Short mmCIF file of C-alpha atoms (C1' of nucleotides) in Angstrom, two decimals:
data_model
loop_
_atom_site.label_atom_id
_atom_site.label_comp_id
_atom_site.label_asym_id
_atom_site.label_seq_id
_atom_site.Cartn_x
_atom_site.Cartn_y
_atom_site.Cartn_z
CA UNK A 1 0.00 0.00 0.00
CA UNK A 2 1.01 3.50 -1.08
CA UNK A 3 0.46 6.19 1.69
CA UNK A 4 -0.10 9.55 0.22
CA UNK A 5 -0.14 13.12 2.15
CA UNK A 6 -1.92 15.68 0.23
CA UNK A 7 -1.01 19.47 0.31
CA UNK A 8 -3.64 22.20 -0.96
CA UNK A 9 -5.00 25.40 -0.13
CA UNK A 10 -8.99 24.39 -1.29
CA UNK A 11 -10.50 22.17 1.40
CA UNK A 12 -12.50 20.83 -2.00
CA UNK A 13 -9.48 19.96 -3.90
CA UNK A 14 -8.08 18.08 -0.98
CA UNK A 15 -11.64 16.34 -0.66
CA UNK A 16 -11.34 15.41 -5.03
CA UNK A 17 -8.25 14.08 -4.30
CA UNK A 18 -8.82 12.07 -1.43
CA UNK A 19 -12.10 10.74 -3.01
CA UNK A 20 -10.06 9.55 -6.27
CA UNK A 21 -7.13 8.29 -4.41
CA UNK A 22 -8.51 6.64 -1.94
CA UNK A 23 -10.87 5.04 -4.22
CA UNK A 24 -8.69 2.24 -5.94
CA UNK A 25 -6.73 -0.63 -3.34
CA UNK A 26 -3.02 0.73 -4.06
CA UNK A 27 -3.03 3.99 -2.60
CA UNK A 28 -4.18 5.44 0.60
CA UNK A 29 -4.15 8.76 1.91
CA UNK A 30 -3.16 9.08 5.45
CA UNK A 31 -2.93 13.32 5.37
CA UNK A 32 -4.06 16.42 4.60
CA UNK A 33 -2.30 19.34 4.83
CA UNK A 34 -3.12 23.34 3.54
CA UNK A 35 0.11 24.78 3.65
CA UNK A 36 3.83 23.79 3.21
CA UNK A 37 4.66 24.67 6.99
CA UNK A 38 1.39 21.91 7.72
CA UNK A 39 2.94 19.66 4.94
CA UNK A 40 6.33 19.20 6.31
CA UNK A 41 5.22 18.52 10.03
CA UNK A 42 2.69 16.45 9.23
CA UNK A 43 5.29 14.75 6.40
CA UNK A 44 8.08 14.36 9.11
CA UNK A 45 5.04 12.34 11.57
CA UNK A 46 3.43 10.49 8.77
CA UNK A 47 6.46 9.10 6.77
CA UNK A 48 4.51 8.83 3.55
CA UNK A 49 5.51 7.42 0.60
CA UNK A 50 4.38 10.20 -1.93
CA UNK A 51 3.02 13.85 -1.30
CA UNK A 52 1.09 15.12 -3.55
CA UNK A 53 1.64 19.09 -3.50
CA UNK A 54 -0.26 21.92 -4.87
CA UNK A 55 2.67 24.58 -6.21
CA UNK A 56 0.23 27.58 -4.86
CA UNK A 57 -0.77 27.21 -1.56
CA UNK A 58 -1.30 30.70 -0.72
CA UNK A 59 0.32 32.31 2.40
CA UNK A 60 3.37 30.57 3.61
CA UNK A 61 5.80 29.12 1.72
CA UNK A 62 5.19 27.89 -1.74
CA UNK A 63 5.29 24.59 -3.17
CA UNK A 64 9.24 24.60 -4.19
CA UNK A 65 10.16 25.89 -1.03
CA UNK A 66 8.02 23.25 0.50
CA UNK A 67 9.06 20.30 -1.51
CA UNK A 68 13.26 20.86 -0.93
CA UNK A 69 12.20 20.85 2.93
CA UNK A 70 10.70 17.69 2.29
CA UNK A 71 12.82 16.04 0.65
CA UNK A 72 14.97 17.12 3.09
CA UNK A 73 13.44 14.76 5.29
CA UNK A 74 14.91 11.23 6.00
CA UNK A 75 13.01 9.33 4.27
CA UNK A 76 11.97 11.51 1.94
CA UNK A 77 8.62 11.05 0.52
CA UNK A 78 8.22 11.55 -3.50
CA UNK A 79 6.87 14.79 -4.28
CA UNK A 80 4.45 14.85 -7.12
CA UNK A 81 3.75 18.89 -7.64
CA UNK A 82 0.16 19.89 -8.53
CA UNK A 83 -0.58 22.63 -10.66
CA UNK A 84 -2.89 24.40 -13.16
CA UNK A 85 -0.35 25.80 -15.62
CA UNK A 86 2.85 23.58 -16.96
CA UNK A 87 4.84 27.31 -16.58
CA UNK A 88 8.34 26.83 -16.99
CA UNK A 89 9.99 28.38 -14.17
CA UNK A 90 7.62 27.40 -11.24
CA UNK A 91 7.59 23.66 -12.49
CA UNK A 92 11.14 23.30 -13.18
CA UNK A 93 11.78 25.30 -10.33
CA UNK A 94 9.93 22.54 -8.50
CA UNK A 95 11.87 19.47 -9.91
CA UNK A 96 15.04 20.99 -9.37
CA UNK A 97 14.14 21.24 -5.49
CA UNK A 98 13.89 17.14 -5.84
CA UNK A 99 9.71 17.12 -7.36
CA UNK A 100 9.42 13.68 -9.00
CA UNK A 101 7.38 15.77 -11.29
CA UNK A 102 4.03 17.46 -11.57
CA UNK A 103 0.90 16.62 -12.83
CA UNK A 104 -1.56 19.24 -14.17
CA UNK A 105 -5.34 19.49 -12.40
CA UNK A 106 -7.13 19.44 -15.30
CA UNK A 107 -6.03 15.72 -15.67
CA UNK A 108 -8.65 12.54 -15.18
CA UNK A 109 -8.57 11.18 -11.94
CA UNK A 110 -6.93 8.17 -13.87
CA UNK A 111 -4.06 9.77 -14.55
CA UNK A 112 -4.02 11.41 -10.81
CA UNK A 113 -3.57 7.83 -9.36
CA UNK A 114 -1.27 6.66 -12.36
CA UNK A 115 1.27 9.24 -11.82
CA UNK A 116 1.43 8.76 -8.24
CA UNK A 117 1.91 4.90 -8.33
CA UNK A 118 4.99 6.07 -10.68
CA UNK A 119 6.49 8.27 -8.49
CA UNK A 120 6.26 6.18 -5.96
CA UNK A 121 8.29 3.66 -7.90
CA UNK A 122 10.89 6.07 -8.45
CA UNK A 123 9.95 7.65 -12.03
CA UNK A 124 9.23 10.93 -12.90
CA UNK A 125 6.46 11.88 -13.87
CA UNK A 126 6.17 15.01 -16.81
CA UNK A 127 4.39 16.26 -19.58
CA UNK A 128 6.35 14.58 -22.60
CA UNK A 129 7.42 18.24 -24.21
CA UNK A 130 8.85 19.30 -21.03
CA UNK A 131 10.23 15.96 -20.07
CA UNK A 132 12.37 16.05 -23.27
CA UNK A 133 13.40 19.03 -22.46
CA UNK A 134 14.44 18.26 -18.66
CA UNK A 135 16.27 15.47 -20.20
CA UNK A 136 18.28 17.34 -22.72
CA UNK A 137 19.54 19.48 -19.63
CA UNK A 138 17.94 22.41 -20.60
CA UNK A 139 16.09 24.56 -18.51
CA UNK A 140 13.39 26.61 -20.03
CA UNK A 141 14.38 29.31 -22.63
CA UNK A 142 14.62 31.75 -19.85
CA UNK A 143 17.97 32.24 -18.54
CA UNK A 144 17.82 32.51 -14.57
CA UNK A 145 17.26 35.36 -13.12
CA UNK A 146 18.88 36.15 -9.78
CA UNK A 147 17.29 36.66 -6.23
CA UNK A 148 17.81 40.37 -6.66
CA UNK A 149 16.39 40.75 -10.43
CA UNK A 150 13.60 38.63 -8.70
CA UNK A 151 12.62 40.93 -5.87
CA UNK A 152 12.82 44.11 -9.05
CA UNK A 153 10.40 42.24 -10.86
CA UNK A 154 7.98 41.89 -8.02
CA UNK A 155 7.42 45.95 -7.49
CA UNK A 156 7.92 46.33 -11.30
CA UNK A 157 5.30 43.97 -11.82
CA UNK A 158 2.87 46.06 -8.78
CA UNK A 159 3.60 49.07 -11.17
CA UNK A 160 6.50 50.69 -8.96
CA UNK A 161 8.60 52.91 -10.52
CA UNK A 162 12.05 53.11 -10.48
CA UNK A 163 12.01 55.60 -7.87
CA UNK A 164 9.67 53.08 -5.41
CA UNK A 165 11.47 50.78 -5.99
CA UNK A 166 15.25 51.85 -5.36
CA UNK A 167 13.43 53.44 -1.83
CA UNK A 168 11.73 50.08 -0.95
CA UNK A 169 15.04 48.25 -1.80
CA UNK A 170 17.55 51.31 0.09
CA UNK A 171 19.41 51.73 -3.17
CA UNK A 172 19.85 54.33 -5.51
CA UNK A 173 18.13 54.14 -8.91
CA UNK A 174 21.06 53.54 -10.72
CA UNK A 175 20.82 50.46 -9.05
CA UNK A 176 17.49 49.78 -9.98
CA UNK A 177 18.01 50.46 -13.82
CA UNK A 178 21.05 48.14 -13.48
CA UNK A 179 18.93 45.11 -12.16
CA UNK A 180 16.14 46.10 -14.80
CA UNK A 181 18.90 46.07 -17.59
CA UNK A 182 19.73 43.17 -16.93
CA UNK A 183 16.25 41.48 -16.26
CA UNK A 184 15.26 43.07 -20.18
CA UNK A 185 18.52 41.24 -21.48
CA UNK A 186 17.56 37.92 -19.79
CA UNK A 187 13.80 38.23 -20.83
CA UNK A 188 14.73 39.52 -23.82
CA UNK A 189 12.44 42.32 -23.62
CA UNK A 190 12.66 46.08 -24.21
CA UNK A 191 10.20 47.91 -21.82
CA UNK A 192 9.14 47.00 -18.49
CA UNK A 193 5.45 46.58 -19.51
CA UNK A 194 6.42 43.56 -21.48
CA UNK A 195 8.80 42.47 -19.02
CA UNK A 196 5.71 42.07 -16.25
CA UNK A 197 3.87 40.55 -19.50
CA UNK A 198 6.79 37.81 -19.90
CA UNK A 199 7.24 37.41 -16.15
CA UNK A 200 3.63 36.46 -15.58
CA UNK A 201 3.37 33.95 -18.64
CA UNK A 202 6.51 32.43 -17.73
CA UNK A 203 5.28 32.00 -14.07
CA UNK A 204 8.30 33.84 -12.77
CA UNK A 205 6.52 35.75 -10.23
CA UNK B 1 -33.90 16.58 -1.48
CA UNK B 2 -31.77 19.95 -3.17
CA UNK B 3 -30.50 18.83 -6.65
CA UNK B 4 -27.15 20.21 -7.61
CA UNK B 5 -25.03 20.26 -11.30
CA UNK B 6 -21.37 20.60 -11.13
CA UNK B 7 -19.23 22.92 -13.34
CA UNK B 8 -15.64 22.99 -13.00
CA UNK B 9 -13.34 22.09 -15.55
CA UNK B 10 -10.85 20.18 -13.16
CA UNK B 11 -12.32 16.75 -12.84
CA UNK B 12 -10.13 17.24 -9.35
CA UNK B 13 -12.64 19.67 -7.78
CA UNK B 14 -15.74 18.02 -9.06
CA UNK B 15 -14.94 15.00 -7.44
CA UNK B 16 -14.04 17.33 -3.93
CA UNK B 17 -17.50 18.78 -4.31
CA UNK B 18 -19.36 15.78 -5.11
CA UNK B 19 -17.78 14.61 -2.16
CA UNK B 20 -18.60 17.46 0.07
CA UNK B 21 -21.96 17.53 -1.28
CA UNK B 22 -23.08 14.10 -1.18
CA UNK B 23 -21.91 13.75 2.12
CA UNK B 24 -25.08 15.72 3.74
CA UNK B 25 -28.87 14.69 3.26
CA UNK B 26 -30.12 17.56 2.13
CA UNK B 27 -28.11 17.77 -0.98
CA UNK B 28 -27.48 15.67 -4.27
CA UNK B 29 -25.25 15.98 -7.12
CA UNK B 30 -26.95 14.61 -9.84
CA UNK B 31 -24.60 15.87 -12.84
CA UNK B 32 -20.93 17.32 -13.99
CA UNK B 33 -20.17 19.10 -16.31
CA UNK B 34 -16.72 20.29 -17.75
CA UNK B 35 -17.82 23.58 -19.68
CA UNK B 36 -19.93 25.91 -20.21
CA UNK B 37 -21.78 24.81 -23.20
CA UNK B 38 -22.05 20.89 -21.47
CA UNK B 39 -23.33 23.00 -17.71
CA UNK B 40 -26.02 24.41 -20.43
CA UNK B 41 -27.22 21.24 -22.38
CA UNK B 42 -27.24 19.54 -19.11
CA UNK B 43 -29.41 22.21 -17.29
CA UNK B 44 -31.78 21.91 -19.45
CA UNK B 45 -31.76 18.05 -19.04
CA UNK B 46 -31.55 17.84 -15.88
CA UNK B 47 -33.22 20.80 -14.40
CA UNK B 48 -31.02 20.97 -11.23
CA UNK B 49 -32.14 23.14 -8.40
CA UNK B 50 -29.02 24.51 -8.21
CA UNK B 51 -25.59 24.86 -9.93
CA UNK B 52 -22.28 25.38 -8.57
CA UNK B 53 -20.08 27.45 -11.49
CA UNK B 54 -16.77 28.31 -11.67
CA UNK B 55 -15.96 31.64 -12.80
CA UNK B 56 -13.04 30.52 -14.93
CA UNK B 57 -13.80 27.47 -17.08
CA UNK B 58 -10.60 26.99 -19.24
CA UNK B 59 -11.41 27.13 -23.10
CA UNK B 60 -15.28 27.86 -24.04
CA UNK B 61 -17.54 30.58 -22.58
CA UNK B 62 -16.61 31.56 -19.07
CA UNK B 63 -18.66 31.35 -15.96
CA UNK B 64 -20.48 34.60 -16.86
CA UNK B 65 -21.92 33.71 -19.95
CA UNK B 66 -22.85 30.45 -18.49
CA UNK B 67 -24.51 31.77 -15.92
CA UNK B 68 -26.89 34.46 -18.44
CA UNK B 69 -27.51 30.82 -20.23
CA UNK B 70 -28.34 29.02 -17.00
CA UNK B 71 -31.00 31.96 -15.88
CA UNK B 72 -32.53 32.44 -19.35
CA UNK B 73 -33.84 28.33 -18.83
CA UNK B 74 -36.91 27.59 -17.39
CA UNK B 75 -37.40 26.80 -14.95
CA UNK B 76 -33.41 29.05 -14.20
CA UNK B 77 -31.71 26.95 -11.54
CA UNK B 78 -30.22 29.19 -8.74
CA UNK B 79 -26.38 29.62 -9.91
CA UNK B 80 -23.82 29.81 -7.44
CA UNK B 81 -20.19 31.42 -8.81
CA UNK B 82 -17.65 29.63 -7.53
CA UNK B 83 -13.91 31.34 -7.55
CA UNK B 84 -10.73 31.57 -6.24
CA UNK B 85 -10.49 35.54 -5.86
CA UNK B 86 -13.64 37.72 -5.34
CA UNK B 87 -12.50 39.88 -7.99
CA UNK B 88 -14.50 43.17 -7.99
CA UNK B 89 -15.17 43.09 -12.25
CA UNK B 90 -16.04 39.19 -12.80
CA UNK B 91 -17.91 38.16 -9.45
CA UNK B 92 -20.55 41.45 -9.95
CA UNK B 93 -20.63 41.09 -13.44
CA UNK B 94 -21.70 37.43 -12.39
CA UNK B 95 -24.40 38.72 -10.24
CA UNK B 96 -25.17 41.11 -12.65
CA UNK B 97 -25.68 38.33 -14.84
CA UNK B 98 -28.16 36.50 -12.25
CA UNK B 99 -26.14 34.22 -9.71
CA UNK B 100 -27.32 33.99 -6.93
CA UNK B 101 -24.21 34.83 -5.20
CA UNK B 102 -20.41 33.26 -4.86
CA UNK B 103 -18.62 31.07 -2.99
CA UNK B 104 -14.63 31.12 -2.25
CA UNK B 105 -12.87 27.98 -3.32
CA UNK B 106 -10.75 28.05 0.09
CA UNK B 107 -13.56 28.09 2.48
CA UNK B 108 -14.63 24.76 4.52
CA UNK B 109 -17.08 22.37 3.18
CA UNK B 110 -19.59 22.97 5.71
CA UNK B 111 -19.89 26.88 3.87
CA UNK B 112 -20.15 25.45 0.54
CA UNK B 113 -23.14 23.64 1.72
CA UNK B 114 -24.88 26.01 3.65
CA UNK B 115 -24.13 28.40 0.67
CA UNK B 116 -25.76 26.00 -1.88
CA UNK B 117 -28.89 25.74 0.64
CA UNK B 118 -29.21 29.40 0.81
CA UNK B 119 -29.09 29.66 -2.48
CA UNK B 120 -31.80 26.82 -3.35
CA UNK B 121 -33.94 29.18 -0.33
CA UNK B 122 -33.27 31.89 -2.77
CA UNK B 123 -31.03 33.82 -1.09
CA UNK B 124 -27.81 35.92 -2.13
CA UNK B 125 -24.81 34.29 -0.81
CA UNK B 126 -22.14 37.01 -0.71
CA UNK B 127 -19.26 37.76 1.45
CA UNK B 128 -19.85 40.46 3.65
CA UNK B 129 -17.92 43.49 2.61
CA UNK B 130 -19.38 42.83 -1.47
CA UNK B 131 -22.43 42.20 -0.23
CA UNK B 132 -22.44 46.09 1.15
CA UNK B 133 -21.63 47.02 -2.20
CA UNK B 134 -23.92 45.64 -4.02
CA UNK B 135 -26.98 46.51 -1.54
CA UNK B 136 -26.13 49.80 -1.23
CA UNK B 137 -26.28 49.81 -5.55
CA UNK B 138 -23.22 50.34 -5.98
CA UNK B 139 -21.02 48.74 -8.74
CA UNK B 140 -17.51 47.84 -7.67
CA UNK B 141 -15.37 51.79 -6.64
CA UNK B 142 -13.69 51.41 -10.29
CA UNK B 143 -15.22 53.55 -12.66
CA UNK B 144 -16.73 51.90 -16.46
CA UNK B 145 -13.99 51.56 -18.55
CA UNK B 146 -15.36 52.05 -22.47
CA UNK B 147 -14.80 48.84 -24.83
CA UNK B 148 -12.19 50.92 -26.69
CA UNK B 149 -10.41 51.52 -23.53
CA UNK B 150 -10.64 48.35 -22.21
CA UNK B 151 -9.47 47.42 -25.55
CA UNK B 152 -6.38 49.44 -24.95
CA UNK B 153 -5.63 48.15 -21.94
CA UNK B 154 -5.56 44.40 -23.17
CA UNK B 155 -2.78 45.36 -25.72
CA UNK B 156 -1.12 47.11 -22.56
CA UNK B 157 -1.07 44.03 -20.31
CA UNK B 158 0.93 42.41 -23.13
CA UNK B 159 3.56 45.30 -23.08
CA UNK B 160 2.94 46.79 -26.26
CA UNK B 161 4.21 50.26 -26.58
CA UNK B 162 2.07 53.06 -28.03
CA UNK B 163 3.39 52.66 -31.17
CA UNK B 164 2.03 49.20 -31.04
CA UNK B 165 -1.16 49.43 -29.98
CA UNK B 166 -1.39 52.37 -32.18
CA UNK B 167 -0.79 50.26 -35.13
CA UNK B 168 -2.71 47.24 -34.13
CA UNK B 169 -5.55 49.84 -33.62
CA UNK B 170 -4.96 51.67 -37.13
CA UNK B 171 -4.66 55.01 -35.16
CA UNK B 172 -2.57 57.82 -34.03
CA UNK B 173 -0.34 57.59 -30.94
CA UNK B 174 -1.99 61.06 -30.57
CA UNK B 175 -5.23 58.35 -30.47
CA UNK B 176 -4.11 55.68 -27.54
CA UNK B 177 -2.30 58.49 -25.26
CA UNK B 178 -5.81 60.06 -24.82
CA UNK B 179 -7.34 56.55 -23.71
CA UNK B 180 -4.37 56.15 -21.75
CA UNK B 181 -4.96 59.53 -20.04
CA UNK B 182 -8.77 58.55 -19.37
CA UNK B 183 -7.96 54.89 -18.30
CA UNK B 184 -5.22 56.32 -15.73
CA UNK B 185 -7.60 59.06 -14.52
CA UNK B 186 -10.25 56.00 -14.32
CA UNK B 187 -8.05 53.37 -12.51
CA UNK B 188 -6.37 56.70 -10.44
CA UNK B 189 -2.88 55.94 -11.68
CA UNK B 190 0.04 57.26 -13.55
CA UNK B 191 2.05 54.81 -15.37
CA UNK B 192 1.31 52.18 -17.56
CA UNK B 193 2.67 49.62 -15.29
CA UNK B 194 0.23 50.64 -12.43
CA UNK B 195 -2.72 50.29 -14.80
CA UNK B 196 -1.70 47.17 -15.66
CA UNK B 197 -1.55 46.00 -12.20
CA UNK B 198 -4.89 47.27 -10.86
CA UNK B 199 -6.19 45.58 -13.80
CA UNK B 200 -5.40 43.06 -13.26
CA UNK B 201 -5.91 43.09 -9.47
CA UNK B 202 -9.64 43.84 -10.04
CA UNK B 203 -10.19 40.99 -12.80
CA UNK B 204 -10.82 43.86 -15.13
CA UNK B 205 -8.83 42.05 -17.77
"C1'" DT C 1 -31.87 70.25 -31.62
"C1'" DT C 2 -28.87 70.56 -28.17
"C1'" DC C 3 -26.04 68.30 -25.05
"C1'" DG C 4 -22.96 64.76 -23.43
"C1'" DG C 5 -20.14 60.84 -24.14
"C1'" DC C 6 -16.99 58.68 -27.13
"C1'" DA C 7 -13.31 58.25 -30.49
"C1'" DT C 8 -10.29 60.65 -32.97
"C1'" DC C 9 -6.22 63.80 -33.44
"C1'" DA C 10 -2.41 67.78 -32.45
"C1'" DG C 11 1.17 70.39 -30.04
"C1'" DC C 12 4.05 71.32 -26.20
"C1'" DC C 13 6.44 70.38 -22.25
"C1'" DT C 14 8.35 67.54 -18.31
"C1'" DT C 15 9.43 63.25 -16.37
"C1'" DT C 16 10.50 58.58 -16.73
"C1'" DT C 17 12.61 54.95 -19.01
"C1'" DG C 18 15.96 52.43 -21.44
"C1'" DG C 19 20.83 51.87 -23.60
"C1'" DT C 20 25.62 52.13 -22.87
"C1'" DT C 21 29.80 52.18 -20.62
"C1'" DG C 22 32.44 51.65 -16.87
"C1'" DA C 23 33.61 51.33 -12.01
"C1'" DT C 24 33.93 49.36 -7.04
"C1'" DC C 25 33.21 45.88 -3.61
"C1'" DC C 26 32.00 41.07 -2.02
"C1'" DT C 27 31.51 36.39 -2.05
"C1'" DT C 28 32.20 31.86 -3.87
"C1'" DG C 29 34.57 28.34 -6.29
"C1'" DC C 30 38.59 26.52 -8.44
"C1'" DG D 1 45.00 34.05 -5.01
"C1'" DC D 2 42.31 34.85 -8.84
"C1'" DA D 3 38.38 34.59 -11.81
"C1'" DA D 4 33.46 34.90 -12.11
"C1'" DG D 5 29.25 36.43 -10.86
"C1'" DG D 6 26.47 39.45 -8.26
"C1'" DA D 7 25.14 43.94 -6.09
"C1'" DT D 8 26.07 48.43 -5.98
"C1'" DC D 9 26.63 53.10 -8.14
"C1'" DA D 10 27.55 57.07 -11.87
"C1'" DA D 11 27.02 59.92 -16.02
"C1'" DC D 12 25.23 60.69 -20.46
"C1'" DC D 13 22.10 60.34 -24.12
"C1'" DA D 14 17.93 59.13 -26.77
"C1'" DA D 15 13.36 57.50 -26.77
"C1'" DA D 16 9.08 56.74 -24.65
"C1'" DA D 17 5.68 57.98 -21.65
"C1'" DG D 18 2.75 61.16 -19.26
"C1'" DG D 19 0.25 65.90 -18.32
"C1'" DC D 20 -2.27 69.55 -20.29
"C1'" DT D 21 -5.15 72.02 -23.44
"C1'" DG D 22 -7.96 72.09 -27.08
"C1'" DA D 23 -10.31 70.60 -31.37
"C1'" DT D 24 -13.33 67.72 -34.57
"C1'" DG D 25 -16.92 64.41 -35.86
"C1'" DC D 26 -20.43 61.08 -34.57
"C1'" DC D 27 -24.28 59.30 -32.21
"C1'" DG D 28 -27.91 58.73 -29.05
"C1'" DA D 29 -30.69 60.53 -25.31
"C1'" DA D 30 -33.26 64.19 -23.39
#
DNA sequence: TTCGGCATCAGCCTTTTGGTTGATCCTTGC
DNA sequence: GCAAGGATCAACCAAAAGGCTGATGCCGAA
């Protein structure tokens, strides 16, 4: 028997998910959890074999942070991420913290218990476009973007302007249009408008 | 006995809410459907008591179409939005379309079901503070943004410069800096990015 | 028909942004 | 220790955006 612990915001999704896991013989949920904080205690108590993770989970920590502190754990459970949008940077994000892979929500419940009996046997579990392209090394056409450029892109993307956000941040401006030229290079993008626009399709914020 | 149709395009959060639903006496699911068009045909067929929306419905017409469609039936089930974010724009223009009200997707089961019995009673199910609002007649505190304008601000939320949207429009710069000026004055900001944001914030694209 | 709202455009001016180049200081890894 | 990457800052220039005023044409409601 598989034991699953189940991490997500919605009471209901947690209540689909227990319904169509719990309903064949090989799996069995023995959790629920609504935030990462929740999922790693309850992980650490429970031991289970898979956790089944929702990537938003609202306040707290998010779903990458919360699956590298699980599979920090000894043993670590698979983590299966759960999402609604197969965005680059948030899913591979995800499986470089240690995910076993992610399975979108829009899925049949078939598929649901399918990809969890494989994770639990050790396989990943991705969309075949982006597995090929996990498995050619690349990451996704979007170079990385560091901490820094990260935390621009947040106020840029509330509609700061360079002023804001050089007085949120304590630095000078200069240092702000630095971090922004360099965020247009590595979006590839030539106004801040579109840099937002390419952040938010890419799921980088 | 309260009949209820399900319409969610995650087969995930039908399953939570059949769940949910069924679990009560008072209640029974007795249909799902995955879009908007199949939540119509079914209605009809059906003739549930009550239907539980969501606002977003992946490909197809959205929740607020759906719901028009649901009320012009007869006899119009009582249709409760369901959604993630009570976004000022979609949720009234939902009401304003006939639902009976919405539910959050992150609230316990034991709401969902009172809020689908209230609704079947024929009353508004609202959270408080929107509820106000719409009472008191008012439409959400953002002013009406005219098609054009919205139309601007769609190619704006993808970046495009003025030039752009000029172009795309077949009119002057001159054209798209006076909706600009009107849709800051509107939304009560001054830069594009801002816009963009509170846009967005308030589900008005 | 007159008025208001809407879409269209123009000119002028200031501020903000973006491009470029180059510099210093730190930390981390080899 | 040195190279590389990251964060910080500066100065200069060109382009884009934004504020303001005002004008025209169209349409529908009063």
């Amino acid at each position: 028997m598989t034991t699953v612990l189940l991490v997500d915001d919605h009471p209901v999704v947690r209540s689909g998910l227990r319904a169509v896991i719990d309903a064949g013989d090989a799996l069995r949920v023995i959790g629920e959890a609504a935030t990462g904080e929740e999922a790693i205690t309850l992980a650490g108590a429970l031991r289970p074999d898979v956790v089944l993770c929702d990537l938003r989970l609202g306040s707290g920590i998010d779903g990458i942070r919360t699956t590298a502190a699980l599979r920090a754990l000894e043993p670590a459970p698979a983590v299966l991420i759960l999402t609604t949008f197969d965005r680059d940077a948030e899913v591979l994000g995800a499986i470089e913290a240690g995910a076993a892979g992610y399975l979108l929500k829009d899925v049949d419940p078939e598929v649901i218990v399918e990809g969890i009996r494989r994770a639990a046997g050790g396989d990943m579990v991705l969309a075949p476009d982006l597995a090929a392209r996990v498995l050619k090394g690349m990451r996704s056409p979007l170079p990385r973007l560091t901490e820094r450029e990260i935390e621009v892109l947040r106020h840029l993307a509330r509609g700061s302007t360079n002023r804001e956000i050089a007085r949120t941040l304590f630095v000078t401006e200069a240092t702000v249009k630095s971090h922004l030229a360099h965020i247009f290079t590595k979006l590839d993008v030539d106004s801040r408008s579109r840099a937002i626009h390419v952040a938010q399709e890419t799921g980088l914020i």
